[in-house]
Short mmCIF file of C-alpha atoms in Angstrom, two decimals:
data_model
loop_
_atom_site.label_atom_id
_atom_site.label_comp_id
_atom_site.label_asym_id
_atom_site.label_seq_id
_atom_site.Cartn_x
_atom_site.Cartn_y
_atom_site.Cartn_z
CA ALA A 1 0.08 0.18 0.01
CA HIS A 2 2.88 2.31 0.64
CA ASP A 3 4.47 1.72 -2.54
CA HIS A 4 1.18 2.49 -4.35
CA ALA A 5 0.70 5.73 -2.59
CA LYS A 6 4.19 6.84 -3.37
CA ALA A 7 3.11 6.23 -7.19
CA ARG A 8 0.25 8.71 -7.05
CA PRO A 9 0.40 11.72 -9.37
CA LEU A 10 -0.54 14.00 -6.39
CA PRO A 11 0.98 12.62 -3.28
CA SER A 12 -0.56 13.10 0.09
CA GLY A 13 1.46 15.42 2.62
CA ALA A 14 3.22 17.51 -0.10
CA ARG A 15 1.62 20.63 0.99
CA ASP A 16 0.34 20.91 -2.61
CA GLU A 17 -1.20 24.65 -2.80
CA PHE A 18 -3.68 23.18 -5.43
CA LEU A 19 -5.05 20.42 -3.12
CA GLN A 20 -5.34 23.09 -0.36
CA ALA A 21 -7.01 25.56 -2.50
CA ILE A 22 -9.68 23.07 -3.61
CA GLY A 23 -10.21 21.91 0.12
CA LEU A 24 -8.85 18.31 -0.50
CA ALA A 25 -5.73 18.91 1.69
CA ASP A 26 -5.37 20.70 5.07
CA ALA A 27 -2.65 23.19 5.85
CA GLN A 28 -0.09 20.52 6.56
CA GLY A 29 -0.82 19.00 3.05
CA ARG A 30 -2.83 16.06 4.82
CA ILE A 31 -5.85 14.87 2.57
CA ARG A 32 -9.08 15.57 4.76
CA PRO A 33 -10.90 12.26 5.80
CA SER A 34 -13.98 13.55 4.20
CA MET A 35 -12.10 13.90 0.84
CA GLY A 36 -10.55 10.60 0.40
CA ALA A 37 -12.82 9.42 -2.37
CA LYS A 38 -12.42 12.64 -4.27
CA TYR A 39 -8.81 12.55 -3.85
CA ARG A 40 -8.60 8.99 -5.32
CA GLN A 41 -10.78 10.04 -8.10
CA VAL A 42 -8.27 12.93 -9.07
CA ASN A 43 -5.22 10.62 -8.87
CA GLN A 44 -7.05 7.82 -11.09
CA PHE A 45 -8.14 10.60 -13.68
CA LEU A 46 -4.56 11.90 -13.60
CA GLY A 47 -3.24 8.39 -14.43
CA VAL A 48 -5.27 8.18 -17.59
CA ILE A 49 -3.93 11.94 -18.65
CA GLU A 50 -0.72 10.75 -18.39
CA GLN A 51 -1.15 7.90 -20.51
CA VAL A 52 -3.12 9.97 -23.30
CA VAL A 53 -0.38 12.91 -23.47
CA GLY A 54 2.44 10.19 -23.39
CA GLU A 55 1.27 8.45 -26.67
CA GLY A 56 1.11 9.54 -30.31
CA PRO A 57 1.12 13.30 -31.55
CA LEU A 58 0.55 14.53 -27.81
CA ALA A 59 3.80 13.07 -26.65
CA GLN A 60 5.78 16.06 -27.20
CA GLY A 61 5.06 19.76 -27.48
CA PRO A 62 2.77 22.11 -25.63
CA LEU A 63 -0.65 21.14 -24.95
CA ARG A 64 -3.92 22.94 -25.58
CA LEU A 65 -6.81 21.55 -23.41
CA LEU A 66 -10.62 22.28 -23.57
CA ASP A 67 -13.08 21.55 -20.80
CA CYS A 68 -16.65 21.55 -22.12
CA GLY A 69 -19.40 22.28 -19.56
CA CYS A 70 -16.59 22.64 -16.81
CA GLY A 71 -18.68 22.60 -13.76
CA SER A 72 -16.55 22.52 -10.80
CA ALA A 73 -13.56 21.84 -13.03
CA TYR A 74 -11.39 20.40 -10.03
CA LEU A 75 -10.44 17.30 -12.27
CA THR A 76 -9.47 19.62 -15.19
CA PHE A 77 -7.60 22.07 -12.93
CA ALA A 78 -5.82 18.98 -11.55
CA ALA A 79 -4.83 18.08 -15.09
CA TYR A 80 -3.45 21.52 -15.82
CA HIS A 81 -1.64 21.43 -12.51
CA HIS A 82 -0.10 18.12 -12.93
CA LEU A 83 0.94 18.66 -16.64
CA ASN A 84 2.56 22.06 -15.99
CA HIS A 85 4.02 21.67 -12.59
CA THR A 86 4.63 18.00 -12.19
CA LEU A 87 5.51 16.53 -15.67
CA GLY A 88 6.75 19.85 -16.81
CA ARG A 89 4.61 19.97 -20.00
CA GLU A 90 3.61 23.45 -21.25
CA ALA A 91 -0.38 23.42 -20.84
CA ARG A 92 -2.95 25.95 -21.60
CA LEU A 93 -6.47 25.40 -20.66
CA VAL A 94 -9.86 27.03 -21.90
CA GLY A 95 -13.02 26.21 -20.01
CA VAL A 96 -16.41 26.68 -21.51
CA ASP A 97 -19.71 26.60 -19.61
CA VAL A 98 -23.13 28.21 -20.52
CA ASN A 99 -23.49 29.46 -16.85
CA PRO A 100 -21.50 32.62 -15.79
CA ALA A 101 -21.95 31.75 -12.22
CA THR A 102 -20.05 28.58 -12.76
CA THR A 103 -17.11 30.30 -14.24
CA ALA A 104 -16.69 33.35 -12.04
CA PRO A 105 -15.44 31.27 -9.19
CA LEU A 106 -13.05 29.17 -11.36
CA ARG A 107 -11.57 32.40 -12.86
CA GLU A 108 -10.86 33.57 -9.17
CA LEU A 109 -9.41 30.17 -8.23
CA ALA A 110 -6.95 30.18 -11.22
CA ASP A 111 -6.03 33.97 -10.42
CA ARG A 112 -5.41 33.12 -6.47
CA LEU A 113 -3.18 30.26 -7.72
CA GLY A 114 -1.33 32.46 -10.19
CA TRP A 115 -2.03 30.26 -13.24
CA ALA A 116 -1.91 32.61 -16.13
CA ASP A 117 -2.78 29.95 -18.93
CA ILE A 118 -6.35 29.34 -18.02
CA ALA A 119 -9.16 31.15 -19.69
CA PHE A 120 -13.00 30.83 -19.52
CA GLN A 121 -15.77 31.43 -21.94
CA VAL A 122 -19.44 31.77 -21.44
CA SER A 123 -20.81 29.97 -24.26
CA THR A 124 -22.65 26.69 -25.39
CA ILE A 125 -20.36 24.08 -26.72
CA ALA A 126 -21.85 24.37 -30.19
CA ALA A 127 -21.22 28.09 -30.45
CA LEU A 128 -17.81 28.11 -28.83
CA GLU A 129 -15.06 29.63 -31.14
CA LEU A 130 -11.41 28.77 -30.60
CA ASP A 131 -8.34 30.73 -32.28
CA GLU A 132 -6.69 27.20 -32.53
CA PRO A 133 -8.22 23.47 -32.33
CA PRO A 134 -7.62 21.70 -28.91
CA ASP A 135 -5.24 18.83 -28.65
CA LEU A 136 -7.29 17.16 -25.64
CA VAL A 137 -10.89 17.73 -25.39
CA LEU A 138 -12.38 17.13 -21.88
CA SER A 139 -16.19 16.54 -20.99
CA LEU A 140 -16.68 15.59 -17.55
CA HIS A 141 -20.14 14.88 -16.52
CA ALA A 142 -21.60 17.52 -18.76
CA CYS A 143 -25.35 16.63 -18.70
CA ASP A 144 -27.22 14.57 -21.44
CA THR A 145 -26.24 15.46 -24.97
CA ALA A 146 -23.70 18.10 -24.06
CA THR A 147 -21.60 15.20 -23.97
CA ASP A 148 -22.12 14.25 -27.51
CA GLU A 149 -21.72 18.14 -28.51
CA ALA A 150 -18.24 17.74 -27.01
CA ILE A 151 -17.40 14.76 -28.62
CA ALA A 152 -18.62 15.93 -31.95
CA ARG A 153 -16.81 19.28 -31.74
CA GLY A 154 -13.62 17.30 -30.73
CA ILE A 155 -13.98 15.22 -33.77
CA LEU A 156 -14.55 17.96 -36.21
CA TRP A 157 -11.88 19.72 -34.66
CA GLY A 158 -9.50 16.84 -35.44
CA SER A 159 -8.32 16.67 -31.90
CA PRO A 160 -5.89 13.88 -31.19
CA ALA A 161 -7.71 12.78 -28.10
CA ILE A 162 -11.07 12.96 -26.17
CA LEU A 163 -11.91 11.96 -22.75
CA ALA A 164 -15.76 12.14 -21.89
CA ALA A 165 -17.26 10.92 -18.55
CA PRO A 166 -20.84 10.86 -19.43
CA CYS A 167 -23.66 12.02 -17.03
CA CYS A 168 -27.70 11.83 -16.75
CA GLN A 169 -28.20 10.52 -20.12
CA HIS A 170 -32.00 10.65 -21.35
CA GLU A 171 -31.78 10.57 -25.24
CA LEU A 172 -32.37 7.07 -25.81
CA HIS A 173 -34.85 6.52 -23.01
CA HIS A 174 -38.01 6.79 -24.59
CA GLN A 175 -36.92 5.38 -27.93
CA LEU A 176 -36.18 1.80 -26.63
CA ARG A 177 -39.17 -0.37 -27.36
CA GLU A 178 -37.87 -3.72 -28.59
CA PRO A 179 -40.66 -6.18 -27.48
CA LEU A 180 -38.14 -8.78 -26.39
CA TYR A 181 -36.70 -6.58 -23.71
CA ARG A 182 -40.01 -5.66 -22.13
CA PRO A 183 -39.03 -7.47 -18.91
CA VAL A 184 -36.31 -5.08 -18.67
CA LEU A 185 -37.70 -2.00 -20.13
CA ARG A 186 -40.82 -2.04 -17.87
CA HIS A 187 -38.60 -1.16 -14.82
CA GLY A 188 -37.48 2.43 -14.81
CA ILE A 189 -34.12 1.77 -13.25
CA LEU A 190 -33.28 -1.00 -15.68
CA ARG A 191 -34.45 0.99 -18.67
CA GLU A 192 -32.32 4.03 -17.49
CA ARG A 193 -29.10 1.77 -17.25
CA LEU A 194 -29.88 -0.03 -20.43
CA ALA A 195 -30.05 3.32 -22.17
CA ASP A 196 -26.95 4.63 -20.61
CA LEU A 197 -25.01 1.46 -21.81
CA LEU A 198 -26.30 1.83 -25.35
CA THR A 199 -25.76 5.43 -25.62
CA ASP A 200 -22.26 4.79 -24.64
CA ALA A 201 -21.85 2.21 -27.01
CA PHE A 202 -23.02 4.16 -30.03
CA ARG A 203 -20.70 7.13 -29.12
CA ALA A 204 -17.65 4.59 -28.90
CA GLN A 205 -18.72 2.94 -32.05
CA LEU A 206 -19.11 6.45 -34.01
CA LEU A 207 -15.61 7.50 -32.65
CA ARG A 208 -14.17 4.34 -34.43
CA ILE A 209 -15.88 5.05 -37.43
CA MET A 210 -14.37 8.45 -37.23
CA GLY A 211 -11.07 7.23 -36.90
CA TYR A 212 -10.50 7.09 -33.15
CA ARG A 213 -9.38 4.16 -30.89
CA ALA A 214 -12.20 4.13 -28.47
CA ASP A 215 -12.79 2.27 -25.17
CA VAL A 216 -15.10 2.74 -22.43
CA PHE A 217 -14.00 1.94 -18.71
CA GLU A 218 -14.34 2.78 -15.12
CA PHE A 219 -11.94 5.26 -14.32
CA VAL A 220 -12.66 5.21 -10.56
CA SER A 221 -14.26 2.50 -8.34
CA PRO A 222 -18.01 2.67 -8.13
CA GLU A 223 -17.85 2.76 -4.56
CA HIS A 224 -16.52 6.36 -4.79
CA THR A 225 -19.14 7.76 -7.38
CA ALA A 226 -21.80 6.21 -9.70
CA LYS A 227 -20.46 8.45 -12.59
CA ASN A 228 -17.47 6.56 -13.01
CA LEU A 229 -17.27 5.55 -16.61
CA LEU A 230 -14.80 7.35 -18.88
CA ILE A 231 -14.76 7.07 -22.77
CA ARG A 232 -11.22 7.45 -23.86
CA ALA A 233 -10.72 8.43 -27.83
CA GLN A 234 -7.30 8.58 -29.49
CA CYS A 235 -6.77 9.14 -32.97
CA GLY A 236 -4.98 6.57 -35.09
CA LEU A 237 -7.31 4.45 -36.95
CA PRO A 238 -8.47 4.90 -40.62
CA PRO A 239 -11.79 6.32 -40.78
CA GLY A 240 -14.66 4.67 -42.49
CA ASP A 241 -13.73 1.23 -41.23
CA PRO A 242 -16.42 -1.07 -42.88
CA GLN A 243 -16.70 -3.52 -39.98
CA ALA A 244 -17.31 -0.49 -37.55
CA VAL A 245 -20.01 0.92 -39.99
CA ALA A 246 -21.85 -2.60 -40.24
CA GLU A 247 -21.74 -2.93 -36.62
CA TYR A 248 -23.34 0.48 -35.92
CA ARG A 249 -25.91 0.10 -38.48
CA ALA A 250 -26.88 -3.26 -37.07
CA LEU A 251 -26.97 -1.95 -33.37
CA LYS A 252 -29.02 1.10 -34.44
CA GLY A 253 -31.36 -1.20 -36.71
CA TYR A 254 -32.10 -3.91 -33.87
CA TRP A 255 -33.28 -1.13 -31.59
CA GLY A 256 -35.15 0.62 -34.30
CA LEU A 257 -33.77 3.97 -33.29
CA ALA A 258 -34.58 7.01 -35.27
CA ASP A 259 -32.25 9.58 -33.66
CA VAL A 260 -28.73 9.07 -32.24
CA ALA A 261 -27.43 12.46 -30.96
CA LEU A 262 -23.80 12.16 -31.86
CA GLU A 263 -24.68 10.75 -35.54
CA ARG A 264 -26.91 13.91 -36.12
CA LEU A 265 -24.21 16.22 -34.60
CA LEU A 266 -21.40 14.93 -36.78
CA GLY A 267 -23.49 15.60 -39.88
CA PRO A 268 -21.84 15.65 -43.32
CA ALA A 269 -18.60 14.65 -41.91
CA LEU A 270 -20.07 11.27 -40.99
CA GLN A 271 -22.60 10.72 -43.48
CA PRO A 272 -20.24 9.33 -46.46
CA TYR A 273 -19.05 6.57 -44.29
CA LEU A 274 -22.56 5.44 -43.28
CA GLU A 275 -23.75 5.58 -46.98
CA GLN A 276 -20.84 3.58 -48.25
CA THR A 277 -22.01 0.13 -49.66
CA PRO A 278 -21.18 -2.98 -47.42
#
C-alpha cells in the first residue's frame, strides 16, 4: 500500500497549494478524511491523462486543453496542474460553460493560484469559437447530449484525444421499444441503465468510424462515485472502417432508433461513411 501511495500523481502530505485551495488537503498537506474518495478520483483521472499525453501526437510539445461544460472543474484544474507543474509539460486550458455563475469562481481560483494560462468562456459548446483547435477535449459529467456536443466538436476539430465522462443520459430513454426486452424496459431503473449503456456504445462506435481508438472503462471505483465511466478516444485509425460501420448500422437497426445525437451532430462529416455500400 505504501508503494502504491508513492506512485500517486498528486501525493498526500506534499503541501500542494492546489489540493489545499480546492479543500482536499489541510494546511499540513494531509488529505482531509472526508475527501479521500475525491482525492482517489483525482489521482486515477491523472493516471489516464498521463497515458493519453504520453502517446502519439501528444507525446511532445505544448498542449491545448478544452474543458466542455466545466462545472466545478477540479479534475480539469488537476490535469492542468499536473501537466505544468509535475510533468513539466506546457499546457494551456480553456474552460467553457453556459452559466456565468459557474465560470466566475473558477476564474478567481485560477487567479489565486497564479495560473495565467487558464481562460474561461461563457458559451454553449456548439457556439464555441477558438483561435486554435484543442489537442485534448475533456467533457466531465456534462449533462445528457452536452457530452455528444463535446465529442462531436472534438472530432470535427480533429483533436488527437477526447476524454468524456457521461452524465444523466436521457436521449434513448423513450426510444427503446424492442418487444423482447419488455421485462427489462418496464422497470424504470433497468431501462435507464440499458439506455446509458447503449448511448455510450453508440458514442464509442461512432468514434471508431471517425478514426479514433475508443474504449469505455471505469476510471474510478463505483464505491467512490456512480458517475465513473470514461470514454477514452485517441486518433490513429483509418476513418470509415467497413466493419465498424456495419456494427453501428446493425445495433441501431436492432433497436429501431430514429435518432442518435452524436450521429446527428457529426452530420456531413459522418454521412459518407454511413452511406458506403457494405
